[in-house]
Coordinates of C-alpha atoms in Angstrom, one line a residue:
Chain V
M1 CA 21.3 14.6 136.1
S2 CA 18.1 13.8 134.0
Q3 CA 18.6 14.1 130.4
P4 CA 18.2 17.2 128.7
V5 CA 15.1 17.8 126.4
V6 CA 15.9 18.0 123.1
P7 CA 13.0 19.1 120.9
S8 CA 12.5 16.8 118.2
R9 CA 11.3 19.1 115.7
T10 CA 13.3 21.8 116.3
R11 CA 12.6 24.7 113.6
A12 CA 15.0 24.8 110.7
D13 CA 15.3 28.6 111.2
G14 CA 17.0 28.1 114.4
E15 CA 14.5 30.8 115.8
K16 CA 14.5 31.3 119.4
L17 CA 11.9 32.3 121.9
S18 CA 12.4 35.3 124.5
V19 CA 11.0 33.9 127.6
T20 CA 10.8 35.9 130.8
L21 CA 9.9 34.3 133.9
E22 CA 8.8 36.1 137.4
R23 CA 10.8 34.4 139.8
G24 CA 11.4 34.7 143.6
G25 CA 9.6 33.5 146.7
P26 CA 7.5 35.0 149.6
D27 CA 10.3 36.2 151.4
G28 CA 12.7 37.5 148.8
A29 CA 11.9 40.4 146.1
S30 CA 10.4 39.0 142.8
Y31 CA 12.6 39.6 139.9
R32 CA 12.6 39.1 136.0
Q33 CA 14.8 36.9 134.2
T34 CA 14.8 36.3 130.7
F35 CA 15.8 33.1 128.7
D36 CA 16.7 32.2 124.9
V37 CA 14.8 29.4 124.2
P38 CA 14.6 26.9 120.7
A39 CA 11.5 27.3 119.1
Y40 CA 10.0 24.4 117.6
D41 CA 6.5 23.2 115.8
K42 CA 3.8 22.3 118.4
Q43 CA 5.5 23.5 121.3
T44 CA 3.5 24.2 124.2
V45 CA 4.1 26.6 126.8
L46 CA 4.6 24.0 129.9
D47 CA 7.2 22.6 127.3
V48 CA 9.0 26.1 127.2
V49 CA 9.1 25.9 131.1
S50 CA 10.4 22.6 131.2
W51 CA 13.2 23.4 128.6
I52 CA 14.1 26.2 130.8
Q53 CA 14.4 24.2 133.9
Q54 CA 16.2 21.2 132.3
N55 CA 18.6 23.4 130.0
A56 CA 19.1 26.5 131.0
D57 CA 18.4 27.1 135.0
P58 CA 17.8 24.0 137.5
S59 CA 16.4 26.0 140.3
V60 CA 13.2 27.3 138.4
S61 CA 10.2 26.1 140.1
Y62 CA 6.9 25.0 138.2
R63 CA 4.5 22.9 138.9
F64 CA 2.8 20.1 136.2
A65 CA 1.8 16.7 136.4
C66 CA -0.4 15.0 133.7
R67 CA 0.8 17.1 130.7
V68 CA -2.9 16.7 128.9
G69 CA -5.2 19.0 130.4
M70 CA -6.5 16.7 133.0
C71 CA -4.7 17.4 136.2
G72 CA -5.0 21.0 136.4
S73 CA -1.6 21.9 138.1
C74 CA 0.1 23.9 135.5
A75 CA -2.0 27.0 135.4
M76 CA 0.0 30.2 135.2
M77 CA 0.0 33.6 133.8
V78 CA 1.0 33.8 130.4
N79 CA 1.6 37.1 129.2
G80 CA -0.7 38.9 131.9
V81 CA -3.5 36.0 131.0
P82 CA -4.5 32.9 133.1
R83 CA -4.0 29.8 131.2
W84 CA -3.3 26.0 131.1
T85 CA 0.1 25.8 130.1
C86 CA 0.2 22.5 129.0
R87 CA -2.3 22.9 126.3
T88 CA -1.4 26.5 125.5
H89 CA 0.5 26.5 122.2
V90 CA 3.4 28.9 121.8
S91 CA 2.6 29.9 118.8
K92 CA -0.8 31.1 120.1
V93 CA 0.5 33.3 122.4
A94 CA 4.1 34.3 122.0
K95 CA 4.0 38.0 120.9
G96 CA 7.0 38.6 118.4
G97 CA 9.0 35.9 119.3
A98 CA 8.4 37.1 123.3
M99 CA 6.4 35.6 126.1
E100 CA 6.2 36.5 129.8
L101 CA 5.1 33.7 132.4
A102 CA 4.3 34.6 135.9
P103 CA 2.8 32.7 138.9
L104 CA -0.9 32.5 139.3
R105 CA -2.7 35.7 140.3
N106 CA -4.8 35.8 143.3
L107 CA -2.7 33.5 145.3
P108 CA 0.7 33.9 147.2
V109 CA 3.9 32.7 145.8
I110 CA 5.7 29.9 146.9
K111 CA 8.9 30.2 144.7
D112 CA 9.0 31.2 140.9
L113 CA 5.8 29.8 139.0
V114 CA 4.6 28.0 142.1
T115 CA 1.6 29.1 143.7
D116 CA 0.2 28.0 147.4
M117 CA -3.5 27.1 146.5
D118 CA -4.0 26.5 150.1
A119 CA -6.8 29.4 150.1
F120 CA -8.4 27.8 146.9
F121 CA -9.1 24.8 148.1
D122 CA -10.0 25.9 151.5
K123 CA -12.8 27.6 149.4
W124 CA -13.9 24.6 148.0
G125 CA -14.5 23.3 151.6
A126 CA -16.2 27.2 152.5
A127 CA -18.8 26.7 149.7
E128 CA -19.8 23.3 151.6
A129 CA -18.7 22.2 147.7
R130 CA -18.8 18.2 149.3
H131 CA -21.4 15.8 148.6
H132 CA -23.6 14.9 151.6
P133 CA -24.6 11.1 150.9
S134 CA -28.1 10.5 150.6
Q135 CA -27.8 6.6 151.1
T136 CA -25.5 4.1 151.8
R137 CA -23.1 1.7 150.3
D138 CA -26.0 -0.9 151.2
D139 CA -28.8 1.0 149.2
P140 CA -29.0 0.0 145.4
I141 CA -27.8 2.6 143.0
A142 CA -30.3 5.3 142.3
A143 CA -31.0 5.4 138.7
I144 CA -30.4 8.9 137.6
D145 CA -32.0 10.2 133.8
P146 CA -29.1 11.8 132.4
D147 CA -31.5 14.0 130.3
S148 CA -33.3 15.5 132.8
P149 CA -33.0 19.0 133.0
E150 CA -31.8 19.3 136.5
R151 CA -28.8 16.6 135.7
Q152 CA -28.2 18.6 132.7
I153 CA -27.2 21.4 134.8
A154 CA -25.3 19.3 137.6
D155 CA -23.4 17.8 134.3
A156 CA -22.6 21.4 133.1
A157 CA -19.9 21.7 135.2
I158 CA -18.4 18.2 135.8
E159 CA -15.4 18.6 134.0
C160 CA -13.8 21.4 136.1
I161 CA -10.0 20.3 136.6
N162 CA -9.6 22.8 140.0
C163 CA -6.9 24.4 137.9
A164 CA -7.7 27.9 139.4
V165 CA -7.7 29.7 136.3
C166 CA -11.1 31.2 137.0
Y167 CA -9.8 32.2 140.3
A168 CA -6.6 34.0 139.0
A169 CA -8.9 35.8 136.3
C170 CA -11.7 37.1 138.7
D171 CA -11.3 40.7 139.7
T172 CA -13.7 40.4 142.7
V173 CA -11.2 37.6 144.3
A174 CA -8.4 40.1 144.1
G175 CA -10.4 42.6 145.9
D176 CA -12.3 40.7 148.6
P177 CA -10.1 38.2 150.6
D178 CA -13.3 36.5 151.8
Y179 CA -15.0 35.8 148.4
L180 CA -14.8 32.3 147.8
G181 CA -14.3 32.4 144.0
P182 CA -15.9 30.8 141.0
A183 CA -14.4 27.0 140.8
A184 CA -15.8 26.9 144.6
L185 CA -19.3 28.1 144.0
Q186 CA -19.3 26.4 140.6
R187 CA -19.1 23.0 142.4
A188 CA -21.9 24.1 145.1
W189 CA -23.9 25.0 142.0
T190 CA -23.3 21.5 140.5
L191 CA -23.9 19.6 144.2
Y192 CA -27.1 21.5 144.7
N193 CA -28.7 20.3 141.6
D194 CA -27.6 17.0 142.2
A195 CA -30.2 14.5 143.1
K196 CA -28.1 12.4 145.0
E197 CA -27.3 15.4 147.1
A198 CA -28.8 14.9 150.5
D199 CA -28.5 18.7 152.0
P200 CA -29.0 21.4 149.1
E201 CA -30.0 23.7 151.6
A202 CA -26.8 23.2 153.8
V203 CA -24.9 24.2 150.3
L204 CA -27.3 27.3 149.8
D205 CA -26.5 28.0 153.4
A206 CA -22.7 28.2 152.9
V207 CA -22.9 30.0 149.8
T208 CA -25.1 32.7 151.1
A209 CA -22.6 33.2 154.1
K210 CA -19.9 36.3 154.0
G211 CA -18.0 36.1 151.1
G212 CA -20.4 33.6 148.9
C213 CA -22.3 33.8 145.5
H214 CA -23.9 37.6 146.3
S215 CA -20.2 38.9 146.2
C216 CA -20.1 38.3 142.5
H217 CA -20.3 41.1 140.3
S218 CA -20.9 39.0 137.2
I219 CA -17.6 40.1 135.4
G220 CA -17.5 36.9 134.0
S221 CA -13.7 36.6 133.5
C222 CA -14.4 33.2 134.8
T223 CA -16.4 32.1 132.1
A224 CA -14.2 34.0 129.7
Y225 CA -10.9 32.1 130.7
C226 CA -11.8 28.7 131.8
P227 CA -10.0 26.0 129.8
N228 CA -12.5 23.7 129.8
A229 CA -15.0 26.3 128.2
L230 CA -17.1 25.8 131.6
D231 CA -19.8 28.9 132.6
P232 CA -18.9 29.5 136.4
V233 CA -20.8 33.3 135.8
S234 CA -24.1 31.1 135.1
A235 CA -23.7 28.8 137.8
I236 CA -23.2 31.6 140.2
A237 CA -26.1 33.5 138.9
G238 CA -28.2 30.2 139.5
L239 CA -26.9 30.2 143.0
K240 CA -28.2 33.7 143.5
R241 CA -31.4 32.8 142.1
A242 CA -31.9 30.0 144.1
S243 CA -31.1 32.1 147.2
A244 CA -33.4 34.5 146.4
K245 CA -36.1 32.1 145.9
R246 CA -35.5 30.8 149.1
F247 CA -35.6 34.3 150.7
F248 CA -39.0 34.4 150.0
G249 CA -39.6 31.2 151.1
A250 CA -39.0 28.5 148.3
R251 CA -37.8 25.2 149.0
K252 CA -35.7 22.8 146.6
R253 CA -37.3 19.7 147.7
Chain F
M1 CA -23.7 42.9 164.0
T2 CA -22.0 40.7 161.6
D3 CA -24.0 37.5 161.6
N4 CA -23.2 35.0 158.6
R5 CA -26.0 36.1 156.7
F6 CA -25.9 39.8 157.1
D7 CA -24.3 40.0 154.0
F8 CA -26.9 38.1 152.0
R9 CA -29.8 40.4 153.9
L10 CA -27.6 43.6 152.3
Y11 CA -27.6 42.1 149.0
M12 CA -31.5 41.3 149.2
L13 CA -31.8 44.8 150.4
Q14 CA -30.5 46.2 147.4
R15 CA -31.9 44.3 144.9
L16 CA -35.4 45.2 146.2
S17 CA -34.3 48.8 146.5
A18 CA -33.1 48.5 143.2
L19 CA -36.7 46.9 142.0
L20 CA -38.6 49.7 143.9
M21 CA -36.4 52.6 141.8
V22 CA -37.6 51.4 138.7
P23 CA -41.1 52.7 138.6
F24 CA -39.8 55.6 140.4
V25 CA -37.2 56.9 137.9
L26 CA -39.3 56.5 134.9
V27 CA -42.0 58.5 136.8
H28 CA -39.6 60.8 137.9
L29 CA -38.3 61.0 134.4
G30 CA -41.5 61.3 132.6
V31 CA -43.2 63.8 134.9
M32 CA -39.8 65.9 134.1
I33 CA -40.1 66.0 130.6
Y34 CA -43.7 66.7 130.9
A35 CA -43.6 69.2 133.4
I36 CA -41.3 71.5 131.1
R37 CA -43.0 71.0 127.7
G38 CA -45.2 73.7 128.2
G39 CA -42.7 76.0 129.9
L40 CA -43.9 75.4 133.7
S41 CA -42.3 77.8 135.9
A42 CA -40.8 76.9 139.1
A43 CA -43.5 78.8 140.9
E44 CA -46.2 76.9 139.2
I45 CA -44.6 73.4 139.7
L46 CA -44.2 74.4 143.6
G47 CA -48.0 75.4 143.5
R48 CA -48.8 71.5 142.3
T49 CA -46.1 69.9 144.8
Q50 CA -46.6 71.9 148.1
G51 CA -49.1 70.2 150.4
S52 CA -49.2 67.2 148.3
L53 CA -49.5 64.1 150.2
A54 CA -49.2 61.9 147.2
W55 CA -46.1 63.5 145.8
F56 CA -44.7 63.6 149.4
A57 CA -45.1 59.7 149.8
F58 CA -43.4 59.7 146.1
Y59 CA -40.1 61.0 146.4
G60 CA -40.2 60.0 150.2
T61 CA -39.9 56.3 149.4
F62 CA -37.8 57.3 146.6
V63 CA -35.3 58.9 148.8
V64 CA -35.2 56.2 151.3
A65 CA -34.8 53.9 148.2
V66 CA -31.6 55.8 146.7
S67 CA -29.9 56.2 150.0
V68 CA -30.3 52.3 150.9
H69 CA -29.0 51.2 147.5
T70 CA -26.3 54.0 147.0
A71 CA -25.0 53.4 150.1
L72 CA -24.9 49.2 149.8
G73 CA -23.5 49.8 146.1
L74 CA -20.7 52.1 148.0
R75 CA -20.0 49.8 150.5
A76 CA -18.8 47.0 148.3
I77 CA -16.8 49.7 146.4
L78 CA -15.1 50.6 150.0
G79 CA -14.6 47.0 150.7
E80 CA -13.0 45.8 147.2
W81 CA -11.5 49.0 146.0
A82 CA -10.5 51.1 149.3
G83 CA -9.5 47.6 151.0
L84 CA -11.7 48.8 154.3
R85 CA -13.2 45.9 156.6
G86 CA -15.8 45.3 159.1
K87 CA -17.1 48.5 161.2
A88 CA -14.8 50.8 159.3
R89 CA -16.9 50.1 156.0
D90 CA -19.9 49.6 157.8
G91 CA -19.8 52.7 159.6
L92 CA -18.7 54.8 156.5
S93 CA -21.8 53.4 154.6
V94 CA -24.4 54.1 157.4
V95 CA -23.1 57.8 157.4
I96 CA -23.3 57.9 153.6
A97 CA -26.6 56.5 153.5
L98 CA -27.7 59.3 156.4
M99 CA -26.3 61.9 154.5
L100 CA -28.0 61.1 151.4
L101 CA -31.4 60.8 153.5
A102 CA -30.8 64.0 154.9
L103 CA -30.0 65.8 151.7
G104 CA -33.0 64.1 150.0
A105 CA -35.3 64.5 153.0
R106 CA -34.6 68.3 152.9
A107 CA -35.5 68.5 149.5
I108 CA -38.7 66.8 149.6
W109 CA -39.7 68.4 152.7
A110 CA -39.0 72.0 151.2
V111 CA -40.8 71.1 147.9
T112 CA -43.8 69.0 149.2
M113 CA -44.6 70.4 152.4
G114 CA -42.2 73.2 153.5
G115 CA -44.1 76.1 151.9
S116 CA -47.6 74.9 153.4
L117 CA -46.4 75.2 157.0

């Protein structure tokens, strides 16, 4: 048994949070279970789930790793909204001392708050969102001007942590199982604009295939909910622009 | 039928048909407002449109653009909201396009050519 987590700054008023978890696996019907969790200052949503798992019910399954918003593991639906739970303060999202947590939308549930993210990552592959090297390790390192407009576009989305919040927020993903989703397409746009990318046309081929960038309806939930304040909907608009230009014969280089 | 770029070609077709419709819609609205200002009767309007190749070409192209554009928009809705896939979705979209085309063509024929033949 691990040591129970004792919050260091339990609130003097002894206030409790009423936290409802959506539980269950792919085979059993999902059910809701409510826990009373002691409230304390500067408590994050992930702290709450950890408290439940370590003090109330060790069978609760959830996923986290870094706790500082870098690994992209801990995203869940918080009161119906996808969020990175490690950097979401309870004080910002609890309503009347209550909070509902559920597994990320648009992904199959493995158990409780843990989703199967295979589809999400497979679509990164399908979007050809991998670097095609233009040089070998024996070549000198190419100089890239960080201020060049192209590099600025490529840099815009470089902080994506693959948390799938945008994927869960996207109504097009919900309606179209073929749609690659905001994260994969945004990565493709980054690569397309990377001066070191050897085959931007292959990237464009992949994102103009079935379920690609043209399936996006520009609803913009990806940009609205991205915890890192990235802008996938504009990246996808960039891919649409580039593919339309190519339709009329333009080539990148 | 569904090669890899099929959906992208439809996307371009929908954008291009939208582009085409912008002047059509503006002229259509403008002419409607202009035509009824002085209290033109149906007979007077028909007198100007019947036998007019220009109006036939204008509204003929308009109807084709509308049929294509609407069917493609509904195709996306059929996929995402009605859960239709593959040939069921494509087939129904083609039927919708043909219905719109038939309705529009019938109206245009009546207004521009019907009376003169």
